[in-house]
Short mmCIF file of N, CA and C in Angstrom, two decimals:
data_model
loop_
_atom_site.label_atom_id
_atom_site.label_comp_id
_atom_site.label_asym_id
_atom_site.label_seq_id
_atom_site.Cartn_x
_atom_site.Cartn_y
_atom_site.Cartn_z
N UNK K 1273 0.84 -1.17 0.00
CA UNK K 1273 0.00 0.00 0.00
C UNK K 1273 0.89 1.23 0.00
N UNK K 1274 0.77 2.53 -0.89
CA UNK K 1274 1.23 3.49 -0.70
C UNK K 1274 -0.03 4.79 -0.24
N UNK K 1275 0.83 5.89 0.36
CA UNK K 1275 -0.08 6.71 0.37
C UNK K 1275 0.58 7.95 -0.11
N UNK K 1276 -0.40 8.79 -1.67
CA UNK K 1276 0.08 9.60 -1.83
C UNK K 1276 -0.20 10.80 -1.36
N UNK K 1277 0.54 11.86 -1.05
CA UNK K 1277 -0.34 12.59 -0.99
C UNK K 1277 0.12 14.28 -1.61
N UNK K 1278 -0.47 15.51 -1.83
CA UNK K 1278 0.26 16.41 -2.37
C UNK K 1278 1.26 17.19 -1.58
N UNK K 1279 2.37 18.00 -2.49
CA UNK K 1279 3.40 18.16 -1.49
C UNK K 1279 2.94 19.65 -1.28
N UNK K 1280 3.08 20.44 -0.28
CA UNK K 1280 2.88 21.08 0.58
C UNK K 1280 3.79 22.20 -0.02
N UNK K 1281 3.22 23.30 -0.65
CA UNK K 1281 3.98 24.98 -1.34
C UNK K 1281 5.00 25.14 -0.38
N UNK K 1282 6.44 25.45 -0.77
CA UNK K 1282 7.19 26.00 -0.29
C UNK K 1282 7.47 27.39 -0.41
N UNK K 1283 7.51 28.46 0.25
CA UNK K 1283 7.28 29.93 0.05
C UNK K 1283 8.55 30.56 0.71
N UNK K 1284 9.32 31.43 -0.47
CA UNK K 1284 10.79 31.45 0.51
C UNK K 1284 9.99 33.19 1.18
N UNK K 1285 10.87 33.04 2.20
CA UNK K 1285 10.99 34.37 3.44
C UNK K 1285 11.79 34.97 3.06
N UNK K 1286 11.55 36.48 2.93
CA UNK K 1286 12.79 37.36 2.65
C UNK K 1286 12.42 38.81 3.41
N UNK K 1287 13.52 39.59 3.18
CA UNK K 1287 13.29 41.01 3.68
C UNK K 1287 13.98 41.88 2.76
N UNK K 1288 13.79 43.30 2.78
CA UNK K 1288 14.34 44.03 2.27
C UNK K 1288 15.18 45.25 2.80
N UNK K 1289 16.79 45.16 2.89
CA UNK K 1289 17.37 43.91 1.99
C UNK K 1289 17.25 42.35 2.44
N UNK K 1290 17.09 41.62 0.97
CA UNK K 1290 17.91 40.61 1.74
C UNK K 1290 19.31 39.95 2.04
N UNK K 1291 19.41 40.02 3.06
CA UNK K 1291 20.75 40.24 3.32
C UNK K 1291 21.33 38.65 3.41
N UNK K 1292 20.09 37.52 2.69
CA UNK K 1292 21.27 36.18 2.14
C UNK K 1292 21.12 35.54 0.94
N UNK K 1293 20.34 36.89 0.15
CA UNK K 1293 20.60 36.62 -0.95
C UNK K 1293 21.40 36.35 -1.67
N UNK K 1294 22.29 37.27 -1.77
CA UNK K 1294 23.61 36.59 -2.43
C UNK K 1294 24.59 35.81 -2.34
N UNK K 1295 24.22 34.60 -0.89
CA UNK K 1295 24.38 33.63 -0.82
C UNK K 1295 23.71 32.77 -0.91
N UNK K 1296 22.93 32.87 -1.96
CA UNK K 1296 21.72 31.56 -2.23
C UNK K 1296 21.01 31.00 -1.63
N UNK K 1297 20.59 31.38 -0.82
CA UNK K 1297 19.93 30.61 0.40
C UNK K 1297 18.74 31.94 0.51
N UNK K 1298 17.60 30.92 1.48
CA UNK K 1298 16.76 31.71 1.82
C UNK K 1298 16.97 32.56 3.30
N UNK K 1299 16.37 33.27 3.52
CA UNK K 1299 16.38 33.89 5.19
C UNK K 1299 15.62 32.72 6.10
N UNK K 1300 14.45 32.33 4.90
CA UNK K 1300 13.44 31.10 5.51
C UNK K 1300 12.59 30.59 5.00
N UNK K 1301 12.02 29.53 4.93
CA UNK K 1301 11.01 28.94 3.95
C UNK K 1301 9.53 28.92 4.88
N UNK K 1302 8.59 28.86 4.41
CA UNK K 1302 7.48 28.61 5.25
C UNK K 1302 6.18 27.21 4.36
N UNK K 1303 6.43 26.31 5.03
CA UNK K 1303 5.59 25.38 4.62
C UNK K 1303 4.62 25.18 5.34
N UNK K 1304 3.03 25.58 4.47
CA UNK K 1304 1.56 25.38 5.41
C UNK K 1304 1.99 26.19 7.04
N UNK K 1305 1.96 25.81 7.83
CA UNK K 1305 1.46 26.52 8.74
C UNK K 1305 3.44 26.39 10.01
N UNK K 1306 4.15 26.16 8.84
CA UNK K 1306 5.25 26.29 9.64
C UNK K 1306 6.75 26.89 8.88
N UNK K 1307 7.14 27.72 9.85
CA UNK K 1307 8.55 28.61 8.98
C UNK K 1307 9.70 28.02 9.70
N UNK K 1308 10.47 27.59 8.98
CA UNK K 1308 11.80 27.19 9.03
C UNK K 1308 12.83 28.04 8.56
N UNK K 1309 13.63 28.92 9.44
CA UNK K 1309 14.43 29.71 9.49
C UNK K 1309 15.98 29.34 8.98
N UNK K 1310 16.49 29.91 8.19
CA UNK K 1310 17.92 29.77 7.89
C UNK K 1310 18.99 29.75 9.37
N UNK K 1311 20.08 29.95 9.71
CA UNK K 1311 20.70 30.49 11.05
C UNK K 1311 20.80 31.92 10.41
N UNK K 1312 20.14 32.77 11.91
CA UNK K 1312 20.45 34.27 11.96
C UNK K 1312 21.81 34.40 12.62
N UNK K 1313 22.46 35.21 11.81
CA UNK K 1313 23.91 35.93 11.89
C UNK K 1313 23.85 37.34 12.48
N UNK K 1314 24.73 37.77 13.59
CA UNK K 1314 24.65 38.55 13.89
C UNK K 1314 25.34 39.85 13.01
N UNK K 1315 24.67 40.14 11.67
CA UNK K 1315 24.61 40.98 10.68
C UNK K 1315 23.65 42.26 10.86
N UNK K 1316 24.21 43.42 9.99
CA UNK K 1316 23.18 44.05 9.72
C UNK K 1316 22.68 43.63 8.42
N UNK K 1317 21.56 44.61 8.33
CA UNK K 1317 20.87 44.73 6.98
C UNK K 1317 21.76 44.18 5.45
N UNK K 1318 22.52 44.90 5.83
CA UNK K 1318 23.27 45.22 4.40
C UNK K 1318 24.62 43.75 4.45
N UNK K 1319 24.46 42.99 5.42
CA UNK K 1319 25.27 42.17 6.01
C UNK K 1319 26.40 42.17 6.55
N UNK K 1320 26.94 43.49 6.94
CA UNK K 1320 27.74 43.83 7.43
C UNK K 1320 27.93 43.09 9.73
N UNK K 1321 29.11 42.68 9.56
CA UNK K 1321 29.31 41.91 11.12
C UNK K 1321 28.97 43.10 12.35
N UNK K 1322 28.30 42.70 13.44
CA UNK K 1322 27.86 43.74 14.33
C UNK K 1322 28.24 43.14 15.41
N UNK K 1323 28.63 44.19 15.98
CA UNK K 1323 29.65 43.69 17.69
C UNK K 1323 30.54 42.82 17.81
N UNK K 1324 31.78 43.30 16.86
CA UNK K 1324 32.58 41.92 16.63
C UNK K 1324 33.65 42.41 18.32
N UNK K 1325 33.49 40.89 18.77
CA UNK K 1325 34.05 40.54 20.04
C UNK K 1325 33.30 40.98 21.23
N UNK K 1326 31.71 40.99 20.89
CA UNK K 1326 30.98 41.30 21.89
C UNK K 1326 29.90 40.49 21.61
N UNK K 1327 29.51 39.41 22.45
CA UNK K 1327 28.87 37.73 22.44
C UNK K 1327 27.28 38.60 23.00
N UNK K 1328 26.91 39.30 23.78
CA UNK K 1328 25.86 39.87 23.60
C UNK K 1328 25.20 40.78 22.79
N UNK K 1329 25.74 41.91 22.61
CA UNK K 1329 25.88 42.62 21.36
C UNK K 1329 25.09 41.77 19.71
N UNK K 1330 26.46 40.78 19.55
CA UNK K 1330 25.86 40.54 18.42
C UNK K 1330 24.72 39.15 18.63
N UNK K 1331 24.02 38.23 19.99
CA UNK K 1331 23.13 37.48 20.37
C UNK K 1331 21.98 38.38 19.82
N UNK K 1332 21.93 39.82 20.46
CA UNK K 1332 20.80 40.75 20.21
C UNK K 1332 20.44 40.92 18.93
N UNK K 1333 21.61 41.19 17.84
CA UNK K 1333 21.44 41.30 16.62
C UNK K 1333 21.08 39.80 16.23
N UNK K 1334 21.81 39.00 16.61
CA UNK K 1334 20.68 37.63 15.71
C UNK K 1334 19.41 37.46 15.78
N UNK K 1335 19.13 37.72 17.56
CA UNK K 1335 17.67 37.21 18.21
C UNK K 1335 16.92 38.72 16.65
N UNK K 1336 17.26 39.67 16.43
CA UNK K 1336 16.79 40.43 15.99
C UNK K 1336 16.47 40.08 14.53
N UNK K 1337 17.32 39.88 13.73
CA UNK K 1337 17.03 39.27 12.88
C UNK K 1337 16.39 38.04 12.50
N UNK K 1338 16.29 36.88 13.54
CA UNK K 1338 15.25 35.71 13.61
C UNK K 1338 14.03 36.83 13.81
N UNK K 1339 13.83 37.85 14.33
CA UNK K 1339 12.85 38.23 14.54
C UNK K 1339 11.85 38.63 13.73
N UNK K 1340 12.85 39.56 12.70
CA UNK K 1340 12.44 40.23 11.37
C UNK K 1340 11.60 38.52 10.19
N UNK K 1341 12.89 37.59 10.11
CA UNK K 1341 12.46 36.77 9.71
C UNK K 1341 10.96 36.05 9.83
N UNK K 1342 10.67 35.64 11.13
CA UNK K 1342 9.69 35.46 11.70
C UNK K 1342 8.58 36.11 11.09
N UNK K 1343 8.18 37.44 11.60
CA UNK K 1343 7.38 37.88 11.19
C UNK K 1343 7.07 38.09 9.80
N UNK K 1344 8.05 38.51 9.04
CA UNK K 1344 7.80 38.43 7.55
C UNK K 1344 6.84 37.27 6.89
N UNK K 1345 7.02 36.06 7.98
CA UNK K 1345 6.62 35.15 7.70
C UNK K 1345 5.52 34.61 7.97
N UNK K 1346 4.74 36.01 8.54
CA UNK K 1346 3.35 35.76 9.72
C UNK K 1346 3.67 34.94 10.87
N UNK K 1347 4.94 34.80 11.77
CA UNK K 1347 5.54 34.22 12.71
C UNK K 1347 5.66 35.41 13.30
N UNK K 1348 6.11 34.98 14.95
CA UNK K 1348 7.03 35.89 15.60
C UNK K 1348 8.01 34.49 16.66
N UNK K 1349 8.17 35.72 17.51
CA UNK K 1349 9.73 34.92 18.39
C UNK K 1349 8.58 34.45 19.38
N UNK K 1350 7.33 34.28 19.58
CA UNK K 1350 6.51 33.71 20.62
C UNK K 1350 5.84 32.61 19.95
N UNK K 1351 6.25 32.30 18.87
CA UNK K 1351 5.62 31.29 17.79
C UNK K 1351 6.26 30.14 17.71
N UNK K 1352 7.68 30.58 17.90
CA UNK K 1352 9.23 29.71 17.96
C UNK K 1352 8.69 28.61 18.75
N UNK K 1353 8.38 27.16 18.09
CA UNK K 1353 8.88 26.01 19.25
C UNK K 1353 9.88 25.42 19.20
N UNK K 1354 10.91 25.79 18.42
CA UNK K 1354 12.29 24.65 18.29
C UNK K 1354 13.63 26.04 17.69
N UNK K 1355 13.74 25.72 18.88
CA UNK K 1355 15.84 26.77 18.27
C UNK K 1355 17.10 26.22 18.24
N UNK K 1356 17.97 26.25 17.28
CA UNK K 1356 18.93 26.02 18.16
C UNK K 1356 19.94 27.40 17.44
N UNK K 1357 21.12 27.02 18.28
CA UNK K 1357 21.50 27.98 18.89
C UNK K 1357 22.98 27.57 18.96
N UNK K 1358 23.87 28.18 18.00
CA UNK K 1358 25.04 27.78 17.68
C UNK K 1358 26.21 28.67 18.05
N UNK K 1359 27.03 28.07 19.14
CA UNK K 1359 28.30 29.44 19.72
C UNK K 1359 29.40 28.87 19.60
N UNK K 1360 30.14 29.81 19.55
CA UNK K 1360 31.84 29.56 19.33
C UNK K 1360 32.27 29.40 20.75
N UNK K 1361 31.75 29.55 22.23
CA UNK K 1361 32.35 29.59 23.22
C UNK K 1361 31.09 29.56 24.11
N UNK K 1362 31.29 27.94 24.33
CA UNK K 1362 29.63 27.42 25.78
C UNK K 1362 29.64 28.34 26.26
N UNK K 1363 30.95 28.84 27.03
CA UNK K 1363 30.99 29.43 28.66
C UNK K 1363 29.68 31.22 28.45
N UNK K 1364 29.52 31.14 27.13
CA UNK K 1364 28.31 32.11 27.36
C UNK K 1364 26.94 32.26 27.32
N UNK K 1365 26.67 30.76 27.72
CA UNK K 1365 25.55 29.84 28.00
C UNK K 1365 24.75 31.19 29.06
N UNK K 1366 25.47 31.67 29.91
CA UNK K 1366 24.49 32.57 30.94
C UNK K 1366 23.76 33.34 30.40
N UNK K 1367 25.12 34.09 29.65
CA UNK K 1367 24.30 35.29 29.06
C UNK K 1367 23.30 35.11 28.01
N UNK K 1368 23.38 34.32 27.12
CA UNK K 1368 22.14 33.60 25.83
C UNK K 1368 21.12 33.42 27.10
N UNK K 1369 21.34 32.50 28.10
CA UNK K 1369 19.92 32.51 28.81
C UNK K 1369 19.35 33.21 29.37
N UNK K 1370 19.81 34.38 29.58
CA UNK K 1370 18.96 35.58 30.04
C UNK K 1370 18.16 36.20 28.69
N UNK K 1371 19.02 36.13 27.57
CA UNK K 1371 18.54 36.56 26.42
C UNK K 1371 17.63 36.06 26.06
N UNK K 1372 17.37 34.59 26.27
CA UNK K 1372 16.13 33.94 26.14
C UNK K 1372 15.34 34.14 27.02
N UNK K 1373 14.97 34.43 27.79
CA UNK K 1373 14.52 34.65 28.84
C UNK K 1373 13.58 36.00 28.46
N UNK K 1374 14.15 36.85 28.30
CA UNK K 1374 13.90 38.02 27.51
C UNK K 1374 13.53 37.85 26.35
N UNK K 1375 13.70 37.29 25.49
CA UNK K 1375 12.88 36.81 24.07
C UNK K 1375 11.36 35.88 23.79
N UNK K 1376 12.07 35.09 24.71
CA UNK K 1376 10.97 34.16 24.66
C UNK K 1376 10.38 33.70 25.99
N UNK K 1377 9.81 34.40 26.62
CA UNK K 1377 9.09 34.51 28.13
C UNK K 1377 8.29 33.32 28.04
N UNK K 1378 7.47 33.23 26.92
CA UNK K 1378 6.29 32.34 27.44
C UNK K 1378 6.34 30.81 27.44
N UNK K 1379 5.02 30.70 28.48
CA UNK K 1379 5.12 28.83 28.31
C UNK K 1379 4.20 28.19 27.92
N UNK K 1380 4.40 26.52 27.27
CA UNK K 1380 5.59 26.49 27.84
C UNK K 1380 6.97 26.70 26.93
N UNK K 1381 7.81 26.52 27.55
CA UNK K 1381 9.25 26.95 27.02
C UNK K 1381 9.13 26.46 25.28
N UNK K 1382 10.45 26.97 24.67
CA UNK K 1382 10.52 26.24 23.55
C UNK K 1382 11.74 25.36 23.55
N UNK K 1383 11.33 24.50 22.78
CA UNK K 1383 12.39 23.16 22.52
C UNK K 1383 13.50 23.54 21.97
N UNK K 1384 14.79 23.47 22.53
CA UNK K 1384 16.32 24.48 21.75
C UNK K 1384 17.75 23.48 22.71
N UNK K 1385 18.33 23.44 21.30
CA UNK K 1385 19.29 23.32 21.36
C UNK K 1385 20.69 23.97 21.50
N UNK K 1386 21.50 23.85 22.30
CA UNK K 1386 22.23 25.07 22.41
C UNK K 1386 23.88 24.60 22.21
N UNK K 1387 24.42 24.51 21.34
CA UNK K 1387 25.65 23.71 20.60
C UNK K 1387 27.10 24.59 20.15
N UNK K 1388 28.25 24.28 21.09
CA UNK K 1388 29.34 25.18 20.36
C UNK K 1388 30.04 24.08 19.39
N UNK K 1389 30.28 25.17 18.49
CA UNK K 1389 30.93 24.78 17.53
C UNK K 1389 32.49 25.44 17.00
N UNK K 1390 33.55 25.07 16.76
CA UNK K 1390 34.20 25.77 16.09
C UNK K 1390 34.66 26.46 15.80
N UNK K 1391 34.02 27.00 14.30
CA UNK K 1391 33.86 28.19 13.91
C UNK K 1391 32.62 28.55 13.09
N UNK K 1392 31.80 29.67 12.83
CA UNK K 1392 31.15 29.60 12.07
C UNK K 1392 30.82 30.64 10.60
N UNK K 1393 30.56 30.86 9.75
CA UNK K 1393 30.90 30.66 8.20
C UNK K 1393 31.55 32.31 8.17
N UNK K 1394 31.57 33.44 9.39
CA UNK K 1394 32.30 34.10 9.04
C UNK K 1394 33.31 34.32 10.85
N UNK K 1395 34.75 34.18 10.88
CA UNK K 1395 35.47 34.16 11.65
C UNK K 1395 35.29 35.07 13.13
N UNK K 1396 34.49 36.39 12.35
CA UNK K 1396 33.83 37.70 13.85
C UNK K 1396 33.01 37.10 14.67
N UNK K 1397 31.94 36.25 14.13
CA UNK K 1397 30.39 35.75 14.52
C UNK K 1397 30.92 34.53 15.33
N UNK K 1398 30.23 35.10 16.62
CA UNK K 1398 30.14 34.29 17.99
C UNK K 1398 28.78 33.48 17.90
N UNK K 1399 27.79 33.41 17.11
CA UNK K 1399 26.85 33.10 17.55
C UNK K 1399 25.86 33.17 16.26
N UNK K 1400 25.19 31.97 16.03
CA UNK K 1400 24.04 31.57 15.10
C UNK K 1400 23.06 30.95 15.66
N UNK K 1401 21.28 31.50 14.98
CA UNK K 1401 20.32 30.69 15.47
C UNK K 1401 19.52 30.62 14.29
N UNK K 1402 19.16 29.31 14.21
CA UNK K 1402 17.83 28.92 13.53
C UNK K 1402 16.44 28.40 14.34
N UNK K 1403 15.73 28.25 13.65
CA UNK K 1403 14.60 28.52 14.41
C UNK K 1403 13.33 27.54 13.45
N UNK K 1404 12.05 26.70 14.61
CA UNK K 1404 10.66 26.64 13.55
C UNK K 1404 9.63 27.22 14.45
N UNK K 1405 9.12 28.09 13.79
CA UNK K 1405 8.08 28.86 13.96
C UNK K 1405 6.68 28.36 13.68
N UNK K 1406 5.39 28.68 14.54
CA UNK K 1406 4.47 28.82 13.74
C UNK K 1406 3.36 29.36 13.25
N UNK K 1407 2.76 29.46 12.25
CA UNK K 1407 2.48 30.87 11.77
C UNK K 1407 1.12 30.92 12.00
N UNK K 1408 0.27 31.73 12.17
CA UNK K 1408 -0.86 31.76 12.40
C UNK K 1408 -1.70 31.65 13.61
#
């Protein structure tokens, strides 16, 4: 037995600018009633690095930009049930959790992962988050 069934519109998320466009990728896709976020970089607009060597600084600018994302997408950051949450250095586990804390107050909590890594795709950036949202 199979079951077919139709596949579900994929709708990319963007802003203006978009600032990952010209890396081929979307900011975020939104399928039916859920947005799947690219990782937010602590960038501006124009993609330029913000608060380089300051792990809160540029947390704010990501949480900010998941934010923008979000909503573009008929999401917001209270919609978020699944994050994760990618750092170059655990030991600033405190400060992200106050940030969450501050972002995402309500309950119950959302499901997030919180993972250092490395490095990530530009050498300044302490810190990446992706995110699924849902919309409506």
């Amino acid at each position: 037995m199979s079951v077919t069934q139709p596949g579900a519109e994929r709708v990319r998320v963007s802003a203006e600018p978009d600032w990952y466009e010209s890396a081929g990728i979307s900011l975020g896709v939104r399928v039916g009633n859920l947005v799947f976020t690219s990782g937010q970089a602590p960038i501006d607009a124009q993609g330029a690095t913000v608060g380089a060597g300051d792990f809160e600084t540029q947390a704010r600018q990501a949480l900010a930009n998941l934010s923008t994302v979000l909503t573009n997408a008929g999401s917001s950051l209270a919609d978020v049930v699944k994050a994760t949450v990618f750092v170059t250095d655990i030991a600033q586990q405190d400060i992200y959790a106050q940030l969450r804390e501050e972002h995402f107050p309500d309950k119950p909590h959302l499901a997030e992962s919180f993972v250092e890594v490395s490095s990530l795709a530009n050498p300044e950036w302490m810190i990446e988050i992706e995110a699924i949202g849902l919309v409506g």
